[in-house]
CSV table of C-alpha atoms in Angstrom, one decimal:
chain,number,residue,atom,x,y,z
A,1,UNK,CA,-58.2,238.6,141.6
A,2,UNK,CA,-55.8,241.3,142.8
A,3,UNK,CA,-58.0,244.3,141.8
A,4,UNK,CA,-60.9,242.9,143.7
A,5,UNK,CA,-58.9,242.4,146.8
A,6,UNK,CA,-57.7,246.0,146.6
A,7,UNK,CA,-61.2,247.2,146.1
A,8,UNK,CA,-62.4,245.2,149.2
A,9,UNK,CA,-59.6,246.7,151.3
A,10,UNK,CA,-60.3,250.2,150.0
A,11,UNK,CA,-64.1,250.2,150.1
A,12,UNK,CA,-65.2,247.3,152.2
A,13,UNK,CA,-66.1,247.7,155.8
A,14,UNK,CA,-66.0,244.9,158.5
A,15,UNK,CA,-68.8,244.9,161.0
A,16,UNK,CA,-68.4,242.6,164.0
A,17,UNK,CA,-66.4,239.5,163.1
A,18,UNK,CA,-68.3,238.1,160.2
A,19,UNK,CA,-70.1,240.8,158.2
A,20,UNK,CA,-68.2,242.4,155.3
A,21,UNK,CA,-70.1,245.4,153.9
A,22,UNK,CA,-69.3,246.0,150.3
A,23,UNK,CA,-72.4,247.9,149.4
A,24,UNK,CA,-70.3,250.8,148.0
A,25,UNK,CA,-69.6,248.7,144.8
A,26,UNK,CA,-71.3,245.3,144.9
A,27,UNK,CA,-74.7,245.0,146.4
A,28,UNK,CA,-76.4,248.4,147.0
A,29,UNK,CA,-74.5,250.8,145.0
A,30,UNK,CA,-73.0,248.9,142.0
A,31,UNK,CA,-69.8,249.9,140.3
A,32,UNK,CA,-70.8,248.6,136.9
A,33,UNK,CA,-67.5,249.4,135.2
A,34,UNK,CA,-65.7,247.4,137.9
A,35,UNK,CA,-68.3,244.6,137.6
A,36,UNK,CA,-67.2,244.2,134.0
A,37,UNK,CA,-63.7,243.3,135.2
A,38,UNK,CA,-65.3,240.7,137.4
A,39,UNK,CA,-67.3,239.4,134.5
A,40,UNK,CA,-64.2,239.1,132.3
A,41,UNK,CA,-62.4,237.3,135.1
A,42,UNK,CA,-65.2,234.7,135.5
A,43,UNK,CA,-65.2,234.3,131.7
A,44,UNK,CA,-61.4,233.7,131.8
A,45,UNK,CA,-61.8,231.1,134.6
A,46,UNK,CA,-64.7,229.2,133.1
A,47,UNK,CA,-63.8,229.6,129.4
A,48,UNK,CA,-64.3,226.5,127.3
A,49,UNK,CA,-67.0,225.1,129.7
A,50,UNK,CA,-70.3,224.3,128.0
A,51,UNK,CA,-72.2,227.2,129.6
A,52,UNK,CA,-75.7,228.0,128.1
A,53,UNK,CA,-77.3,229.7,131.2
A,54,UNK,CA,-76.1,231.7,134.1
A,55,UNK,CA,-78.2,231.0,137.3
A,56,UNK,CA,-78.2,233.3,140.3
A,57,UNK,CA,-80.6,234.3,143.0
A,58,UNK,CA,-82.3,237.6,143.7
A,59,UNK,CA,-81.5,240.3,144.5
A,60,UNK,CA,-77.8,241.0,144.9
A,61,UNK,CA,-76.7,238.2,142.5
A,62,UNK,CA,-78.5,239.7,139.5
A,63,UNK,CA,-76.1,242.5,138.8
A,64,UNK,CA,-72.9,240.4,138.7
A,65,UNK,CA,-74.7,237.6,136.8
A,66,UNK,CA,-76.0,239.9,134.1
A,67,UNK,CA,-72.7,241.7,133.5
A,68,UNK,CA,-70.9,238.3,133.5
A,69,UNK,CA,-73.4,236.8,131.0
A,70,UNK,CA,-72.4,239.4,128.4
A,71,UNK,CA,-69.1,237.6,128.1
A,72,UNK,CA,-70.7,234.2,127.8
A,73,UNK,CA,-73.5,235.5,125.5
A,74,UNK,CA,-76.0,233.5,127.5
A,75,UNK,CA,-79.3,234.4,129.3
A,76,UNK,CA,-79.4,234.8,133.0
A,77,UNK,CA,-82.1,233.1,135.1
A,78,UNK,CA,-82.5,234.4,138.7
A,79,UNK,CA,-84.2,232.3,141.3
A,80,UNK,CA,-87.0,234.1,143.0
A,81,UNK,CA,-87.4,234.1,146.8
A,82,UNK,CA,-91.2,234.3,146.7
A,83,UNK,CA,-93.8,232.7,144.5
A,84,UNK,CA,-95.0,235.7,142.5
A,85,UNK,CA,-98.7,235.9,141.6
A,86,UNK,CA,-97.8,235.5,137.9
A,87,UNK,CA,-95.1,232.8,138.3
A,88,UNK,CA,-95.6,229.7,136.2
A,89,UNK,CA,-97.4,226.9,137.9
A,90,UNK,CA,-94.6,224.6,136.8
A,91,UNK,CA,-91.5,225.5,138.7
A,92,UNK,CA,-88.5,223.9,140.5
A,93,UNK,CA,-88.3,224.8,144.2
A,94,UNK,CA,-85.7,224.3,146.9
A,95,UNK,CA,-85.5,225.3,150.5
A,96,UNK,CA,-82.7,227.5,151.7
A,97,UNK,CA,-81.8,228.3,155.3
A,98,UNK,CA,-80.7,231.9,155.9
A,99,UNK,CA,-78.4,232.5,158.8
A,100,UNK,CA,-78.8,236.2,158.4
A,101,UNK,CA,-82.6,236.0,158.8
A,102,UNK,CA,-82.5,232.8,161.0
A,103,UNK,CA,-85.3,231.3,158.9
A,104,UNK,CA,-85.8,229.0,156.0
A,105,UNK,CA,-87.2,230.3,152.7
A,106,UNK,CA,-88.0,228.7,149.4
A,107,UNK,CA,-86.5,229.6,146.0
A,108,UNK,CA,-88.4,229.2,142.7
A,109,UNK,CA,-87.3,228.8,139.1
A,110,UNK,CA,-89.9,228.3,136.3
A,111,UNK,CA,-89.3,225.0,134.6
A,112,UNK,CA,-89.3,226.7,131.2
A,113,UNK,CA,-86.0,228.3,131.9
A,114,UNK,CA,-83.7,225.4,132.8
A,115,UNK,CA,-83.7,222.3,130.6
A,116,UNK,CA,-81.8,219.0,130.5
A,117,UNK,CA,-79.7,220.4,127.6
A,118,UNK,CA,-78.4,223.3,129.6
A,119,UNK,CA,-74.9,223.8,131.0
A,120,UNK,CA,-75.5,226.0,134.0
A,121,UNK,CA,-73.0,228.3,135.6
A,122,UNK,CA,-74.1,229.5,139.0
A,123,UNK,CA,-72.9,233.0,139.9
A,124,UNK,CA,-73.4,234.8,143.2
A,125,UNK,CA,-71.9,237.7,145.0
A,126,UNK,CA,-71.1,235.9,148.3
A,127,UNK,CA,-70.4,232.4,149.5
A,128,UNK,CA,-70.5,231.9,153.3
A,129,UNK,CA,-72.4,228.9,154.6
A,130,UNK,CA,-73.3,227.9,151.0
A,131,UNK,CA,-77.0,227.3,151.6
A,132,UNK,CA,-78.1,229.5,148.7
A,133,UNK,CA,-75.7,227.9,146.3
A,134,UNK,CA,-76.8,224.4,147.4
A,135,UNK,CA,-80.4,225.4,146.8
A,136,UNK,CA,-79.4,226.5,143.3
A,137,UNK,CA,-77.5,223.3,142.6
A,138,UNK,CA,-80.5,221.3,143.8
A,139,UNK,CA,-82.6,223.1,141.1
A,140,UNK,CA,-80.0,222.4,138.4
A,141,UNK,CA,-80.2,218.7,139.4
A,142,UNK,CA,-84.0,218.7,139.4
A,143,UNK,CA,-83.9,220.1,135.9
A,144,UNK,CA,-81.5,217.4,134.8
A,145,UNK,CA,-79.1,220.0,133.6
A,146,UNK,CA,-75.3,220.0,133.7
A,147,UNK,CA,-73.6,222.1,136.4
A,148,UNK,CA,-70.7,223.9,134.6
A,149,UNK,CA,-69.4,225.4,137.9
A,150,UNK,CA,-69.9,227.9,140.6
A,151,UNK,CA,-68.4,231.4,140.4
A,152,UNK,CA,-68.3,233.5,143.5
A,153,UNK,CA,-67.2,237.1,143.9
A,154,UNK,CA,-66.3,237.0,147.6
A,155,UNK,CA,-66.0,233.8,149.6
A,156,UNK,CA,-65.8,233.8,153.4
A,157,UNK,CA,-63.2,231.1,153.6
A,158,UNK,CA,-63.7,230.9,157.4
A,159,UNK,CA,-67.2,229.6,156.9
A,160,UNK,CA,-68.1,226.2,155.8
A,161,UNK,CA,-69.7,226.7,152.4
A,162,UNK,CA,-66.7,226.5,150.1
A,163,UNK,CA,-65.3,223.4,151.8
A,164,UNK,CA,-68.6,221.6,151.8
A,165,UNK,CA,-69.2,222.3,148.1
A,166,UNK,CA,-65.6,221.5,147.0
A,167,UNK,CA,-65.8,218.3,149.1
A,168,UNK,CA,-68.9,217.3,147.2
A,169,UNK,CA,-67.0,217.7,143.9
A,170,UNK,CA,-68.4,221.0,142.9
A,171,UNK,CA,-66.0,223.3,140.9
A,172,UNK,CA,-66.2,226.5,142.9
A,173,UNK,CA,-64.0,229.4,141.8
A,174,UNK,CA,-64.0,232.4,144.1
A,175,UNK,CA,-62.4,235.6,143.0
A,176,UNK,CA,-61.4,236.6,146.5
A,177,UNK,CA,-61.3,234.3,149.5
A,178,UNK,CA,-61.2,235.9,153.0
A,179,UNK,CA,-59.3,233.9,155.6
A,180,UNK,CA,-60.3,236.1,158.6
A,181,UNK,CA,-61.9,239.4,159.5
A,182,UNK,CA,-60.6,239.7,163.1
A,183,UNK,CA,-60.4,243.2,164.6
A,184,UNK,CA,-62.0,244.9,161.6
A,185,UNK,CA,-59.2,243.7,159.3
A,186,UNK,CA,-59.7,241.6,156.2
A,187,UNK,CA,-57.0,239.0,155.6
A,188,UNK,CA,-57.2,237.1,152.4
A,189,UNK,CA,-56.3,233.4,152.1
B,1,UNK,CA,-88.9,250.9,120.4
B,2,UNK,CA,-90.0,248.7,117.6
B,3,UNK,CA,-87.8,245.7,118.5
B,4,UNK,CA,-89.1,245.7,122.0
B,5,UNK,CA,-92.7,245.8,120.8
B,6,UNK,CA,-92.0,242.8,118.6
B,7,UNK,CA,-90.3,241.0,121.5
B,8,UNK,CA,-93.3,241.6,123.7
B,9,UNK,CA,-95.7,240.3,121.0
B,10,UNK,CA,-93.5,237.2,120.4
B,11,UNK,CA,-92.6,236.3,124.0
B,12,UNK,CA,-95.0,238.1,126.3
B,13,UNK,CA,-98.1,236.5,127.7
B,14,UNK,CA,-101.2,238.2,128.9
B,15,UNK,CA,-102.8,236.9,132.0
B,16,UNK,CA,-106.3,238.2,132.8
B,17,UNK,CA,-106.8,241.7,131.6
B,18,UNK,CA,-103.9,243.5,133.3
B,19,UNK,CA,-100.9,241.2,133.8
B,20,UNK,CA,-98.2,241.0,131.1
B,21,UNK,CA,-95.8,238.2,131.8
B,22,UNK,CA,-92.4,238.9,130.2
B,23,UNK,CA,-90.4,236.6,132.3
B,24,UNK,CA,-88.9,234.9,129.3
B,25,UNK,CA,-86.6,237.9,128.6
B,26,UNK,CA,-87.0,240.7,131.3
B,27,UNK,CA,-87.7,239.7,134.8
B,28,UNK,CA,-87.0,236.0,135.5
B,29,UNK,CA,-85.0,234.8,132.6
B,30,UNK,CA,-83.0,237.8,131.3
B,31,UNK,CA,-82.0,238.1,127.7
B,32,UNK,CA,-78.9,240.1,128.3
B,33,UNK,CA,-78.0,240.7,124.7
B,34,UNK,CA,-81.5,242.1,124.1
B,35,UNK,CA,-81.2,244.2,127.3
B,36,UNK,CA,-78.1,245.9,125.7
B,37,UNK,CA,-80.4,247.2,122.9
B,38,UNK,CA,-82.7,248.6,125.6
B,39,UNK,CA,-79.7,250.2,127.4
B,40,UNK,CA,-78.5,251.8,124.2
B,41,UNK,CA,-82.0,253.1,123.5
B,42,UNK,CA,-82.2,254.7,127.0
B,43,UNK,CA,-78.8,256.3,126.4
B,44,UNK,CA,-80.0,257.7,123.1
B,45,UNK,CA,-83.2,259.1,124.7
B,46,UNK,CA,-81.4,260.6,127.7
B,47,UNK,CA,-78.1,261.6,126.1
B,48,UNK,CA,-76.8,264.9,127.1
B,49,UNK,CA,-78.6,264.9,130.5
B,50,UNK,CA,-76.4,265.3,133.5
B,51,UNK,CA,-76.7,261.7,134.7
B,52,UNK,CA,-74.3,260.7,137.5
B,53,UNK,CA,-76.3,257.8,139.0
B,54,UNK,CA,-78.9,255.4,137.9
B,55,UNK,CA,-81.5,254.5,140.6
B,56,UNK,CA,-83.8,251.5,140.5
B,57,UNK,CA,-85.5,249.1,142.9
B,58,UNK,CA,-84.9,245.5,143.7
B,59,UNK,CA,-85.2,243.0,142.2
B,60,UNK,CA,-86.4,243.1,138.6
B,61,UNK,CA,-85.1,246.7,137.9
B,62,UNK,CA,-81.5,245.7,138.7
B,63,UNK,CA,-80.7,243.9,135.4
B,64,UNK,CA,-81.9,246.7,133.1
B,65,UNK,CA,-80.4,249.4,135.3
B,66,UNK,CA,-77.0,247.7,135.3
B,67,UNK,CA,-76.9,247.1,131.5
B,68,UNK,CA,-78.1,250.6,130.9
B,69,UNK,CA,-75.5,252.1,133.2
B,70,UNK,CA,-72.7,250.7,131.0
B,71,UNK,CA,-73.7,253.3,128.4
B,72,UNK,CA,-73.8,256.2,130.8
B,73,UNK,CA,-70.6,255.0,132.7
B,74,UNK,CA,-72.3,255.7,136.0
B,75,UNK,CA,-72.9,253.5,139.1
B,76,UNK,CA,-76.3,252.0,139.8
B,77,UNK,CA,-78.0,252.3,143.2
B,78,UNK,CA,-80.9,250.0,143.9
B,79,UNK,CA,-83.4,250.7,146.6
B,80,UNK,CA,-83.9,247.9,149.0
B,81,UNK,CA,-87.3,246.6,150.0
B,82,UNK,CA,-86.2,245.6,153.5
B,83,UNK,CA,-83.9,247.1,156.0
B,84,UNK,CA,-81.0,244.7,155.9
B,85,UNK,CA,-79.1,243.9,159.1
B,86,UNK,CA,-76.0,245.6,157.7
B,87,UNK,CA,-77.7,248.6,156.0
B,88,UNK,CA,-76.3,251.9,157.1
B,89,UNK,CA,-78.1,253.6,159.9
B,90,UNK,CA,-78.3,256.7,157.8
B,91,UNK,CA,-80.8,256.1,155.0
B,92,UNK,CA,-83.6,257.7,153.0
B,93,UNK,CA,-86.8,255.8,153.1
B,94,UNK,CA,-90.2,256.1,151.4
B,95,UNK,CA,-93.4,254.1,151.6
B,96,UNK,CA,-94.7,252.4,148.5
B,97,UNK,CA,-98.1,250.8,148.1
B,98,UNK,CA,-98.1,247.6,146.1
B,99,UNK,CA,-101.3,246.8,144.2
B,100,UNK,CA,-100.0,243.3,143.5
B,101,UNK,CA,-99.4,242.5,147.2
B,102,UNK,CA,-102.2,244.8,148.4
B,103,UNK,CA,-99.9,246.1,151.1
B,104,UNK,CA,-97.5,249.0,151.7
B,105,UNK,CA,-93.8,248.5,152.1
B,106,UNK,CA,-90.8,250.7,152.7
B,107,UNK,CA,-87.9,251.2,150.4
B,108,UNK,CA,-84.4,252.2,151.6
B,109,UNK,CA,-81.4,253.9,150.1
B,110,UNK,CA,-78.3,254.5,152.2
B,111,UNK,CA,-77.6,258.3,152.3
B,112,UNK,CA,-74.0,257.8,151.2
B,113,UNK,CA,-75.1,256.8,147.7
B,114,UNK,CA,-77.2,259.8,146.6
B,115,UNK,CA,-75.9,263.3,147.1
B,116,UNK,CA,-77.1,266.8,146.3
B,117,UNK,CA,-74.6,266.9,143.4
B,118,UNK,CA,-76.1,263.9,141.7
B,119,UNK,CA,-78.2,263.8,138.5
B,120,UNK,CA,-80.3,260.7,139.0
B,121,UNK,CA,-81.9,258.8,136.2
B,122,UNK,CA,-84.5,256.4,137.5
B,123,UNK,CA,-84.8,253.2,135.5
B,124,UNK,CA,-87.4,250.4,136.0
B,125,UNK,CA,-88.8,247.5,134.1
B,126,UNK,CA,-92.5,248.4,134.5
B,127,UNK,CA,-94.7,251.4,135.1
B,128,UNK,CA,-98.3,250.8,136.1
B,129,UNK,CA,-99.7,252.7,139.0
B,130,UNK,CA,-96.4,254.5,139.4
B,131,UNK,CA,-96.1,254.0,143.1
B,132,UNK,CA,-92.6,252.5,143.0
B,133,UNK,CA,-91.3,255.3,140.8
B,134,UNK,CA,-92.9,257.9,143.0
B,135,UNK,CA,-91.2,256.4,146.0
B,136,UNK,CA,-87.9,256.6,144.2
B,137,UNK,CA,-88.5,260.2,143.2
B,138,UNK,CA,-89.3,261.0,146.8
B,139,UNK,CA,-85.9,259.6,147.7
B,140,UNK,CA,-84.2,261.7,145.1
B,141,UNK,CA,-85.9,264.8,146.5
B,142,UNK,CA,-84.9,263.9,150.1
B,143,UNK,CA,-81.3,263.7,148.9
B,144,UNK,CA,-81.6,267.1,147.3
B,145,UNK,CA,-80.4,265.6,144.0
B,146,UNK,CA,-81.5,266.5,140.5
B,147,UNK,CA,-84.0,264.1,138.8
B,148,UNK,CA,-82.6,263.7,135.2
B,149,UNK,CA,-85.6,261.6,134.1
B,150,UNK,CA,-87.4,258.3,134.4
B,151,UNK,CA,-86.8,255.5,131.9
B,152,UNK,CA,-89.3,252.7,131.7
B,153,UNK,CA,-89.1,249.5,129.6
B,154,UNK,CA,-92.8,248.8,129.5
B,155,UNK,CA,-95.6,251.2,130.5
B,156,UNK,CA,-99.1,250.0,131.1
B,157,UNK,CA,-100.7,253.1,129.4
B,158,UNK,CA,-104.1,252.1,130.6
B,159,UNK,CA,-103.1,252.6,134.3
B,160,UNK,CA,-102.6,255.9,135.9
B,161,UNK,CA,-98.8,256.0,136.7
B,162,UNK,CA,-97.6,257.6,133.5
B,163,UNK,CA,-100.2,260.3,133.4
B,164,UNK,CA,-99.8,261.2,137.0
B,165,UNK,CA,-96.0,261.5,136.7
B,166,UNK,CA,-96.1,263.5,133.4
B,167,UNK,CA,-98.8,265.7,134.9
B,168,UNK,CA,-96.4,266.5,137.7
B,169,UNK,CA,-93.8,267.5,135.3
B,170,UNK,CA,-91.6,264.4,135.4
B,171,UNK,CA,-89.9,263.5,132.1
B,172,UNK,CA,-91.0,259.9,131.7
B,173,UNK,CA,-89.7,258.0,128.6
B,174,UNK,CA,-91.2,254.5,128.1
B,175,UNK,CA,-89.8,252.3,125.4
B,176,UNK,CA,-93.2,250.5,124.9
B,177,UNK,CA,-96.6,251.8,126.0
B,178,UNK,CA,-99.4,249.4,126.1
B,179,UNK,CA,-102.8,250.8,125.4
B,180,UNK,CA,-104.9,247.7,126.2
B,181,UNK,CA,-104.6,244.0,126.9
B,182,UNK,CA,-108.2,242.9,126.2
B,183,UNK,CA,-108.8,239.3,125.3
B,184,UNK,CA,-105.2,238.3,125.7
B,185,UNK,CA,-104.0,240.7,123.0
B,186,UNK,CA,-101.4,243.4,123.5
B,187,UNK,CA,-102.3,246.7,121.7
B,188,UNK,CA,-99.6,249.4,121.8
B,189,UNK,CA,-100.4,253.1,122.1
């Protein structure tokens, strides 16, 4: 998606050799009008799939999932990273390893909100090692639902997530794939 | 907002005497089409105010803030509850006490994203004791920005937050105010 690549080059900031900071428009401050272009592009790429739910993970996936869901006219479900006091006792859970935090955590989705009839489109802001997406796919499988695909805003193509998922037959569509971020410069694949 | 009250009565669930579970449409599964009605209503209530930013707090405020921001054509900024590895070194921070967790936590907003020129509308899903909103107001003040108002989806009118804020001169507009939740029954004010 050309406009996204231009936005990343204009507003993104590379820190070290593997952190891309896009908190000016994607995951701290959110450029909602721009997110609508992203939502429209996801709709274009997954149009015709049987999508009845969009699944993401808190917190930074929520904005892009909600804006995107407007084009599919489906609800969003976001996996929680902690077991809230008032979470249903019946939930799906999966363990996710975070390289950022260097620790594993569990994600939770109440069973009420994903059913075997559902076609689930997973949407997230970033794909790097792919652990979060694999946790979400695990939950879709536990629910006996159909995985309609995985839509990612920015994929770090130099990390293994995308390759592992595509190798396992998952239909991953990333709107921008970064090939390298050496010397502070983003180079797209 | 009549439609919201009906939605709460139809889909909400009272647990004990003070927890209202609305995770069927607001903060776990998100009914995005319904959230658009909420966004339109916030726009109607705050129309004409000088709003340049919508400020909320992760995670459950993000959805309603983003959908609402589409009507104001402003960016959203969400306060983070942890100091991410890649958060700017220059940030505003405020301490918030959580009655749910029985612990205090800090919230963070990068200084880049709220400026003295900004008119900030705070949006959140719930108002109970008001600690989160007071933390957000503190950040608006630290930034030297103008507080345009506070928009809340559901206010627990039997807890002190709304009264304290209004008593301090803050313009709080809540779309549904609950007077009591005795015996599992929601009664609106």
